[in-house]
PDB file of C-alpha atoms and ligand atoms in Angstrom:
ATOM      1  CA  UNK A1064       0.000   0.000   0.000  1.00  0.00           C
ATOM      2  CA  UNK A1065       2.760   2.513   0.903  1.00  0.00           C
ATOM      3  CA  UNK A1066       4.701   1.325  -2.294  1.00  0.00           C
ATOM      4  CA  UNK A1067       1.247   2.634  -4.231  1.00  0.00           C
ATOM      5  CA  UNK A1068       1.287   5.498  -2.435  1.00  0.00           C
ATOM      6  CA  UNK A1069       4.832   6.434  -3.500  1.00  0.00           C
ATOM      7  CA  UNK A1070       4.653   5.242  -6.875  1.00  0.00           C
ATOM      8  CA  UNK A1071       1.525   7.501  -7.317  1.00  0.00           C
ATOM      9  CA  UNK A1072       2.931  10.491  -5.844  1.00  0.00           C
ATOM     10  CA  UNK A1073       6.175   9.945  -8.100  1.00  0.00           C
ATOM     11  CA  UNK A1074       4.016   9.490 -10.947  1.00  0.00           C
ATOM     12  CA  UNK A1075       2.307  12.864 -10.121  1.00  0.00           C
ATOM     13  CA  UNK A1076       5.547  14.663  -9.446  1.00  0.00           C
ATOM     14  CA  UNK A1077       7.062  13.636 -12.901  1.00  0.00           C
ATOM     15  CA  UNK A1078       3.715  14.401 -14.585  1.00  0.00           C
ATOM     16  CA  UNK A1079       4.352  18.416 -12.970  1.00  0.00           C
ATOM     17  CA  UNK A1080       8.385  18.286 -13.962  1.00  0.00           C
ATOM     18  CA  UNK A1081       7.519  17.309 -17.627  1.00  0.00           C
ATOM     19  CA  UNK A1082       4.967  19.633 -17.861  1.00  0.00           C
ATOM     20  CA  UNK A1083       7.111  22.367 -16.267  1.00  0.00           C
ATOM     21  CA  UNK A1084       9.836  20.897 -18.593  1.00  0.00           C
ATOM     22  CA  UNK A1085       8.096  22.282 -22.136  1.00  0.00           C
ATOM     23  CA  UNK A1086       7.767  25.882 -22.027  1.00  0.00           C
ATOM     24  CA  UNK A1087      11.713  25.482 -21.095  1.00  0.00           C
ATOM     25  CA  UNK A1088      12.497  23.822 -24.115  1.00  0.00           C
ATOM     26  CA  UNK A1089      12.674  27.087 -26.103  1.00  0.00           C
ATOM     27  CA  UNK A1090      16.130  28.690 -26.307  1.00  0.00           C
ATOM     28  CA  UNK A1091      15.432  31.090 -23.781  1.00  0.00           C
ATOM     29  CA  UNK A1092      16.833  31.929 -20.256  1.00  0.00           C
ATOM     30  CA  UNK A1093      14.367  29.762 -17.978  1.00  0.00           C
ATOM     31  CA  UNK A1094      14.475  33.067 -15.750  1.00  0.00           C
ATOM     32  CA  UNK A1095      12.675  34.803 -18.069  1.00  0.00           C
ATOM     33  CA  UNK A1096       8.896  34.100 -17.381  1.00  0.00           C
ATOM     34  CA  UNK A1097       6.446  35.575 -20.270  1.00  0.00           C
ATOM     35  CA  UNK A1098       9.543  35.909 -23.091  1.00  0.00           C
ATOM     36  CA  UNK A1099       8.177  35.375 -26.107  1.00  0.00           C
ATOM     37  CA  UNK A1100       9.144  31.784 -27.082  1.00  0.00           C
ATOM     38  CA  UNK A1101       9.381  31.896 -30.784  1.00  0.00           C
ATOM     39  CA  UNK A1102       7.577  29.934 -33.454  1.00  0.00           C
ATOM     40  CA  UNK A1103       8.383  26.375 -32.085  1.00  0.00           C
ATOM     41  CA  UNK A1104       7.288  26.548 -28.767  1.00  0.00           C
ATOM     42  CA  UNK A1105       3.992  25.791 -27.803  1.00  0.00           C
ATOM     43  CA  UNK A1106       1.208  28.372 -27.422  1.00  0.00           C
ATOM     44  CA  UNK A1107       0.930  31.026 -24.669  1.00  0.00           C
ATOM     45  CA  UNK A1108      -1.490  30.559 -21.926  1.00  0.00           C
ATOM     46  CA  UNK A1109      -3.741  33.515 -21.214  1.00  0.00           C
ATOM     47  CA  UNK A1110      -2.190  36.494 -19.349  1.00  0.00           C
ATOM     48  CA  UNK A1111      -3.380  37.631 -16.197  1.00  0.00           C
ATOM     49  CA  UNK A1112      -4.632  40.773 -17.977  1.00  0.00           C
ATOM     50  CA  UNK A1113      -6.345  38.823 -20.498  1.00  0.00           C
ATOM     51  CA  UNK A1114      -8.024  36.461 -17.583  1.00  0.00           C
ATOM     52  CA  UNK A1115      -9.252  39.690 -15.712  1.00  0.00           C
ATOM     53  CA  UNK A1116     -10.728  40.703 -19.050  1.00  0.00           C
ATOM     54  CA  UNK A1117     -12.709  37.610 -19.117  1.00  0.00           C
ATOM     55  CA  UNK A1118     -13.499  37.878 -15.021  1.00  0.00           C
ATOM     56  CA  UNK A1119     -15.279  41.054 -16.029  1.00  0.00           C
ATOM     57  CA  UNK A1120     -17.261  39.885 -19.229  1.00  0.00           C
ATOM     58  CA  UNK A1121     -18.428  36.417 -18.254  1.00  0.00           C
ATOM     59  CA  UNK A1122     -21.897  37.278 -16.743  1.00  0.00           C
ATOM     60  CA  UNK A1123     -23.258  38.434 -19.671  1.00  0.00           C
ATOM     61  CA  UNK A1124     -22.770  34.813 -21.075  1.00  0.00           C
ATOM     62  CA  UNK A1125     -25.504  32.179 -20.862  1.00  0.00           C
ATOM     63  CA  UNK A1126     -25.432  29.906 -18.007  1.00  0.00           C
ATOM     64  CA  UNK A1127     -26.122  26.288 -17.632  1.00  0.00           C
ATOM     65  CA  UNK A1128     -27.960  26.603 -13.963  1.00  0.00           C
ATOM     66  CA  UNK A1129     -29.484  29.856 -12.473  1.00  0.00           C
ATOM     67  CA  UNK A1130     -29.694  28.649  -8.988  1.00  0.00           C
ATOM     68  CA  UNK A1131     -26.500  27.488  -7.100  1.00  0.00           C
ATOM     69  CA  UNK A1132     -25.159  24.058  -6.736  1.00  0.00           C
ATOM     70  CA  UNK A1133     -23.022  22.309  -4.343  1.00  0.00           C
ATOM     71  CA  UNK A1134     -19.953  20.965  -6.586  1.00  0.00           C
ATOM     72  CA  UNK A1135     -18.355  18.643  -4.254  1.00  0.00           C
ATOM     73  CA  UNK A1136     -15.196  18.597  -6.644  1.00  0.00           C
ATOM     74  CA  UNK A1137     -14.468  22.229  -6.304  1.00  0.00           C
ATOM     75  CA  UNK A1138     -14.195  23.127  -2.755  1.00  0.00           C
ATOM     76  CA  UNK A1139     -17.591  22.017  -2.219  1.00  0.00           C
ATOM     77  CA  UNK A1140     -18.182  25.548  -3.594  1.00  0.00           C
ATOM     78  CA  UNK A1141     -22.230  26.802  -4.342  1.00  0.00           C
ATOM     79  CA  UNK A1142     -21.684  26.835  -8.074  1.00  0.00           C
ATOM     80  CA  UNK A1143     -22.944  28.476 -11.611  1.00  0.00           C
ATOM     81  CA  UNK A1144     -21.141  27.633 -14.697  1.00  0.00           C
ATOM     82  CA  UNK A1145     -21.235  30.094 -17.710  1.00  0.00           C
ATOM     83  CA  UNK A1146     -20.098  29.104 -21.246  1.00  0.00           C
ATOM     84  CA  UNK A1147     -19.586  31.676 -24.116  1.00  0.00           C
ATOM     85  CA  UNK A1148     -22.676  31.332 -26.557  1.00  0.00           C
ATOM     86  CA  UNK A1149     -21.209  29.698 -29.140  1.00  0.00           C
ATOM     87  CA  UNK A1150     -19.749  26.992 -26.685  1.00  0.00           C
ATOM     88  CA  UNK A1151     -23.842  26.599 -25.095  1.00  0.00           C
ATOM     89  CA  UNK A1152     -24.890  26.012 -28.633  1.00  0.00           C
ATOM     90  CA  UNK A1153     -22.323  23.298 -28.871  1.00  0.00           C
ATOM     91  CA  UNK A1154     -22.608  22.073 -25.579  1.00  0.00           C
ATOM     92  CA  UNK A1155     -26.785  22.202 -26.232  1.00  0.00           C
ATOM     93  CA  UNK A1156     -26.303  19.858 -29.406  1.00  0.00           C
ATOM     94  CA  UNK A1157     -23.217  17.765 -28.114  1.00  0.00           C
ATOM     95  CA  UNK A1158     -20.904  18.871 -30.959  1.00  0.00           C
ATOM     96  CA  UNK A1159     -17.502  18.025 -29.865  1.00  0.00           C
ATOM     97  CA  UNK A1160     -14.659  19.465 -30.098  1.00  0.00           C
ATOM     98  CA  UNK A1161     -15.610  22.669 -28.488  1.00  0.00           C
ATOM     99  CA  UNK A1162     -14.460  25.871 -30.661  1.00  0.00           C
ATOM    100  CA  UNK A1163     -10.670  27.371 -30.290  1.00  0.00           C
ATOM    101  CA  UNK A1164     -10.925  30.043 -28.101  1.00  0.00           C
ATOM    102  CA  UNK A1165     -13.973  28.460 -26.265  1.00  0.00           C
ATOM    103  CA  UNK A1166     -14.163  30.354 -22.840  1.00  0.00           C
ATOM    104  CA  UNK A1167     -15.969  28.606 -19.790  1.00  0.00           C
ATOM    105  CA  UNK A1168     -16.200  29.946 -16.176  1.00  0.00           C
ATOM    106  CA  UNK A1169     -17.618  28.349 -13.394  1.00  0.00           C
ATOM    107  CA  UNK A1170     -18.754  30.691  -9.931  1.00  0.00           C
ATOM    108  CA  UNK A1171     -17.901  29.626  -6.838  1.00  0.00           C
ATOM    109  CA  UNK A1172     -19.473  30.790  -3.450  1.00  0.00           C
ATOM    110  CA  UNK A1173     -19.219  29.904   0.115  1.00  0.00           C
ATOM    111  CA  UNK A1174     -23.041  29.686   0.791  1.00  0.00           C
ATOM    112  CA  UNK A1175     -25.987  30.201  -1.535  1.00  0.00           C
ATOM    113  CA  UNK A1176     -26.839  33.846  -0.819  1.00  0.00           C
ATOM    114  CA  UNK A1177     -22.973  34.745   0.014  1.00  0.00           C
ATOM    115  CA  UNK A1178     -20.647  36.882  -2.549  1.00  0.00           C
ATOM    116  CA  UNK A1179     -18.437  35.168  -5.297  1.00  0.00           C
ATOM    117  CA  UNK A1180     -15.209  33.672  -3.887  1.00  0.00           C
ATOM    118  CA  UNK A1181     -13.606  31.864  -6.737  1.00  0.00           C
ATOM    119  CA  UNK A1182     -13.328  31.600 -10.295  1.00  0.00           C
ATOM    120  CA  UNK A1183     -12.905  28.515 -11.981  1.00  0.00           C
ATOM    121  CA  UNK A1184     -11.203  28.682 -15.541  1.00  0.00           C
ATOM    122  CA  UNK A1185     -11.428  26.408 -19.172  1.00  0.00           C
ATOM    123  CA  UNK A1186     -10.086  28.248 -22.089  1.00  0.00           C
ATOM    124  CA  UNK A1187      -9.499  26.496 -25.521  1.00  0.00           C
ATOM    125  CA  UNK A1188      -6.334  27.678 -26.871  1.00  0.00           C
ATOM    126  CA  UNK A1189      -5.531  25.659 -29.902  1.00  0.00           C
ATOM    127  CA  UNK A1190      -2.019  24.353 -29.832  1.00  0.00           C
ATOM    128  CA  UNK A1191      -2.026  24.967 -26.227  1.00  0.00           C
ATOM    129  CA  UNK A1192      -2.268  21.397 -24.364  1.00  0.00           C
ATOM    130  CA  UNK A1193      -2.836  19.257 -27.911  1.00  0.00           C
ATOM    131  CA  UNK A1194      -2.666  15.719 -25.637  1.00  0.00           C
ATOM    132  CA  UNK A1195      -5.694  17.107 -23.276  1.00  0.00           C
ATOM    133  CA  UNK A1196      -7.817  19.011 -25.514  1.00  0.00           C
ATOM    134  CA  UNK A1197      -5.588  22.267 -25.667  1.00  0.00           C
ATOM    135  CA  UNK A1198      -7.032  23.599 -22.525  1.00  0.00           C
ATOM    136  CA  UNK A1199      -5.718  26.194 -20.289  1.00  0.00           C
ATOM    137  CA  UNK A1200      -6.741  26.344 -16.746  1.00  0.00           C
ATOM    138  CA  UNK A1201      -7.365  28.911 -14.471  1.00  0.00           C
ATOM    139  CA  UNK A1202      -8.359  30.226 -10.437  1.00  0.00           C
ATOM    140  CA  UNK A1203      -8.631  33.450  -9.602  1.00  0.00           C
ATOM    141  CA  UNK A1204     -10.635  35.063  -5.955  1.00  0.00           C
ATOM    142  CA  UNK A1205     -13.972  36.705  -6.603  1.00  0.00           C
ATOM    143  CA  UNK A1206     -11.854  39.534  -7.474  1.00  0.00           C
ATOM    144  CA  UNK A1207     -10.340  38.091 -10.484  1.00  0.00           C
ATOM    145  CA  UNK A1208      -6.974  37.780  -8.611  1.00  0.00           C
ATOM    146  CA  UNK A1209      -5.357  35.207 -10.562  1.00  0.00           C
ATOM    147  CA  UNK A1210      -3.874  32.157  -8.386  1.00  0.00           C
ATOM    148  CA  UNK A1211      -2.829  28.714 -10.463  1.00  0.00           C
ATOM    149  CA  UNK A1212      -2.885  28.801 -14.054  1.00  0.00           C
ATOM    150  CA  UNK A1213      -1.935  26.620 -16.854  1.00  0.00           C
ATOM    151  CA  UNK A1214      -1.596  22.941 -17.687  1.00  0.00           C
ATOM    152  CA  UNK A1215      -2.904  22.605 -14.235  1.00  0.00           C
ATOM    153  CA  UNK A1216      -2.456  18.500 -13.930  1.00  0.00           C
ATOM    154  CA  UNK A1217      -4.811  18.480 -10.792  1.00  0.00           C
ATOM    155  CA  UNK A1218      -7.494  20.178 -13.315  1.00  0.00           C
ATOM    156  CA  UNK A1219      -6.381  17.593 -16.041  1.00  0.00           C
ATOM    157  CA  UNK A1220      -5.871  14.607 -14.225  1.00  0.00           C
ATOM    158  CA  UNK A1221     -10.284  14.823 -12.703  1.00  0.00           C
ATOM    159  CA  UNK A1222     -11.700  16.682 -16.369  1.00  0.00           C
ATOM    160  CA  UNK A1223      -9.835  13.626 -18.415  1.00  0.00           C
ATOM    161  CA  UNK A1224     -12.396  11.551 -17.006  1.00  0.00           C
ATOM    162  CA  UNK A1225     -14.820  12.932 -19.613  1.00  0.00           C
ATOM    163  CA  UNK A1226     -12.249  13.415 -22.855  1.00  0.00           C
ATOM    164  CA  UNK A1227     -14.752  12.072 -24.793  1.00  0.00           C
ATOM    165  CA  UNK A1228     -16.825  15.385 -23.970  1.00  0.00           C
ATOM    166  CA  UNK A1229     -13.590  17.297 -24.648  1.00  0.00           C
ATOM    167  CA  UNK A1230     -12.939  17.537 -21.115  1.00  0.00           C
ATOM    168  CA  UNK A1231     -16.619  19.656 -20.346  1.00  0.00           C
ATOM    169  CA  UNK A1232     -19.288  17.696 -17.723  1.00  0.00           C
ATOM    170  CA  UNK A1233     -22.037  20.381 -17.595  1.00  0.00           C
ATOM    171  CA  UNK A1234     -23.910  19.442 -14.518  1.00  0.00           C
ATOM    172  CA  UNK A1235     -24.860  15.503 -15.530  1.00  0.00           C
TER     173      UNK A1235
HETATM  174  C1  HEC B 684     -12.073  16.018  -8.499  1.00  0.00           C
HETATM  175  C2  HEC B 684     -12.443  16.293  -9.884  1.00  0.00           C
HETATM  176  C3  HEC B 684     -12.253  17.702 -10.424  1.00  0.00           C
HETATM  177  C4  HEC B 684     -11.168  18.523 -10.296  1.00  0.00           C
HETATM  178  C5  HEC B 684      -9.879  18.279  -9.529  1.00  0.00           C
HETATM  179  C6  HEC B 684     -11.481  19.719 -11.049  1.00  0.00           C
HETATM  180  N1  HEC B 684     -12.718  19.631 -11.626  1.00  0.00           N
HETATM  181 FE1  HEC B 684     -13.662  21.074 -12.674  1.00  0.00          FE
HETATM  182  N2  HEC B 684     -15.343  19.920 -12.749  1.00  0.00           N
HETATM  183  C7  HEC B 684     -15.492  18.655 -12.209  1.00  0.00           C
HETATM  184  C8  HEC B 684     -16.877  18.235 -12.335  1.00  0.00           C
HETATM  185  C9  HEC B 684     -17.442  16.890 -11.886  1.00  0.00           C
HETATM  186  C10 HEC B 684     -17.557  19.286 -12.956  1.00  0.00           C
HETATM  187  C11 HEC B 684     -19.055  19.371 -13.275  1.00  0.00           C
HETATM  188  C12 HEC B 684     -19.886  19.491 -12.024  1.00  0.00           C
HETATM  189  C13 HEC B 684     -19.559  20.708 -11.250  1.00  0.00           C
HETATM  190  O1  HEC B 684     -19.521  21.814 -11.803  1.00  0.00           O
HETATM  191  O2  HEC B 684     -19.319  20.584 -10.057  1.00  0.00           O
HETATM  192  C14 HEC B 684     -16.557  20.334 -13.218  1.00  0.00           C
HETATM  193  C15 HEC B 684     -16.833  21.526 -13.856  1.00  0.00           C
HETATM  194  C16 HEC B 684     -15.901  22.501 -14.154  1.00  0.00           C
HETATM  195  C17 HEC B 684     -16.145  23.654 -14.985  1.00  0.00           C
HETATM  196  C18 HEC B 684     -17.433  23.934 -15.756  1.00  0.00           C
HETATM  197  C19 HEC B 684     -17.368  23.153 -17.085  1.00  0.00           C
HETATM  198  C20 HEC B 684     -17.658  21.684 -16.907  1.00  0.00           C
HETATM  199  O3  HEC B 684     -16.726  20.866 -17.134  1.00  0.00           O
HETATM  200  O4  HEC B 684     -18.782  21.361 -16.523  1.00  0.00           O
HETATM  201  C21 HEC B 684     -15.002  24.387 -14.996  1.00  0.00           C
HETATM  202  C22 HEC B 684     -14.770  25.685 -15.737  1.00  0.00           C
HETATM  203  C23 HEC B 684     -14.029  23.696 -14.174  1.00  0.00           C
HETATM  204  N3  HEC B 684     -14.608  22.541 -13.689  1.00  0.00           N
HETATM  205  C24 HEC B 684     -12.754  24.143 -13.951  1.00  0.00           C
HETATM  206  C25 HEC B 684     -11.822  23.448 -13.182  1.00  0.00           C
HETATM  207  C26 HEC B 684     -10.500  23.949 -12.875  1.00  0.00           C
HETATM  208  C27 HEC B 684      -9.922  25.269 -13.331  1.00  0.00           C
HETATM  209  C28 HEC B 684      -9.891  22.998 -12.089  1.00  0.00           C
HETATM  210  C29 HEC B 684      -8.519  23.028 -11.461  1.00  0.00           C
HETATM  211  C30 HEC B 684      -8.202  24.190 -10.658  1.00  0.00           C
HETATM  212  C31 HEC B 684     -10.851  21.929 -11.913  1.00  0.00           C
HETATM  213  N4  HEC B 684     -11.996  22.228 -12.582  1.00  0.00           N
HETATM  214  C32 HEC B 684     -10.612  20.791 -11.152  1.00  0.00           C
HETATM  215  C33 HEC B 684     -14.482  17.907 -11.637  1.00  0.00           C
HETATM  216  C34 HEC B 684     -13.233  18.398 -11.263  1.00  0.00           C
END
């Protein structure tokens, strides 16, 4: 059992080193974060400018619940996930793959009445993440404060479970 343990936590720890291991392989200084990587690397994330952009537009997209529910995979969080109309359409009629640039946020708050705490993050960058759907994951704080970000594996390793929805579960 402890042997499982270990050879599942090494697993995990060499699935974050390789994927901190690609943006690196661009002939850059790895102590420049946010150089632009040239043609052969693989493509940018969002920016924490562009993500506050988004924290500030999503509510005018449609959402798939209007009242809260408890998502027992995201903090237990109160939740309400918006998806960018084209992306509802597609989600509506089960057309997979979802569209590059496909924006999805998902509200979390503490209780049912209380203010927005978190911010949840699926962006479809194409070229991005091309072994997991090229999507980019975010968290921010109800204020849009960005926290993790990226080729989050802990984001991957749960939303893999429905690749065959391109990595979206909707509520069912
Ligand atoms: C333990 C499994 C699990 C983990 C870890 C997880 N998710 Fe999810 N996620 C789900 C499930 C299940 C749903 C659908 C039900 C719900 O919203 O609670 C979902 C829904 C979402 C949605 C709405 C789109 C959809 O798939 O329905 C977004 C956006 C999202 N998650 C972002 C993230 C981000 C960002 C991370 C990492 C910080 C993350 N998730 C980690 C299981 C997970």
């Amino acid at each position: 059992m402890n042997l499982t343990r270990l050879l599942l936590s090494s697993a995990a720890l060499f699935a974050l080193a390789a994927c901190n291991a690609s943006p690196s392989q661009a002939p850059v200084s790895p102590s420049a974060p946010g150089t632009d990587n040239g043609v052969s690397a693989p493509a940018e994330g969002m920016s924490d400018t562009e993500i506050q952009t988004l924290v500030q537009n999503y509510q005018s997209f449609p959402a798939l619940n209007e009242e809260l529910k408890r998502s027992g995979t995201h903090e237990n969080m109160m939740v309400r996930t918006y998806l960018d109309p084209t992306a509802m359409a597609a989600f509506n009629s089960q057309s997979y793959p979802y569209a590059n640039g496909t924006e999805i946020v998902k509200q979390g708050h503490k209780t049912a009445d209380g203010p927005v705490e978190a911010l949840f993050i699926m962006k479809k960058i194409a070229g991005y993440d091309p072994e997991n759907g090229d999507w980019f994951y975010a968290m921010t704080n109800g204020d849009g404060m960005v926290g993790d970000k990226g080729r989050i594996q802990m984001c991957i390793s749960c939303h893999g479970a429905v690749r065959s929805k391109d990595f979206v579960y909707g509520f069912e």
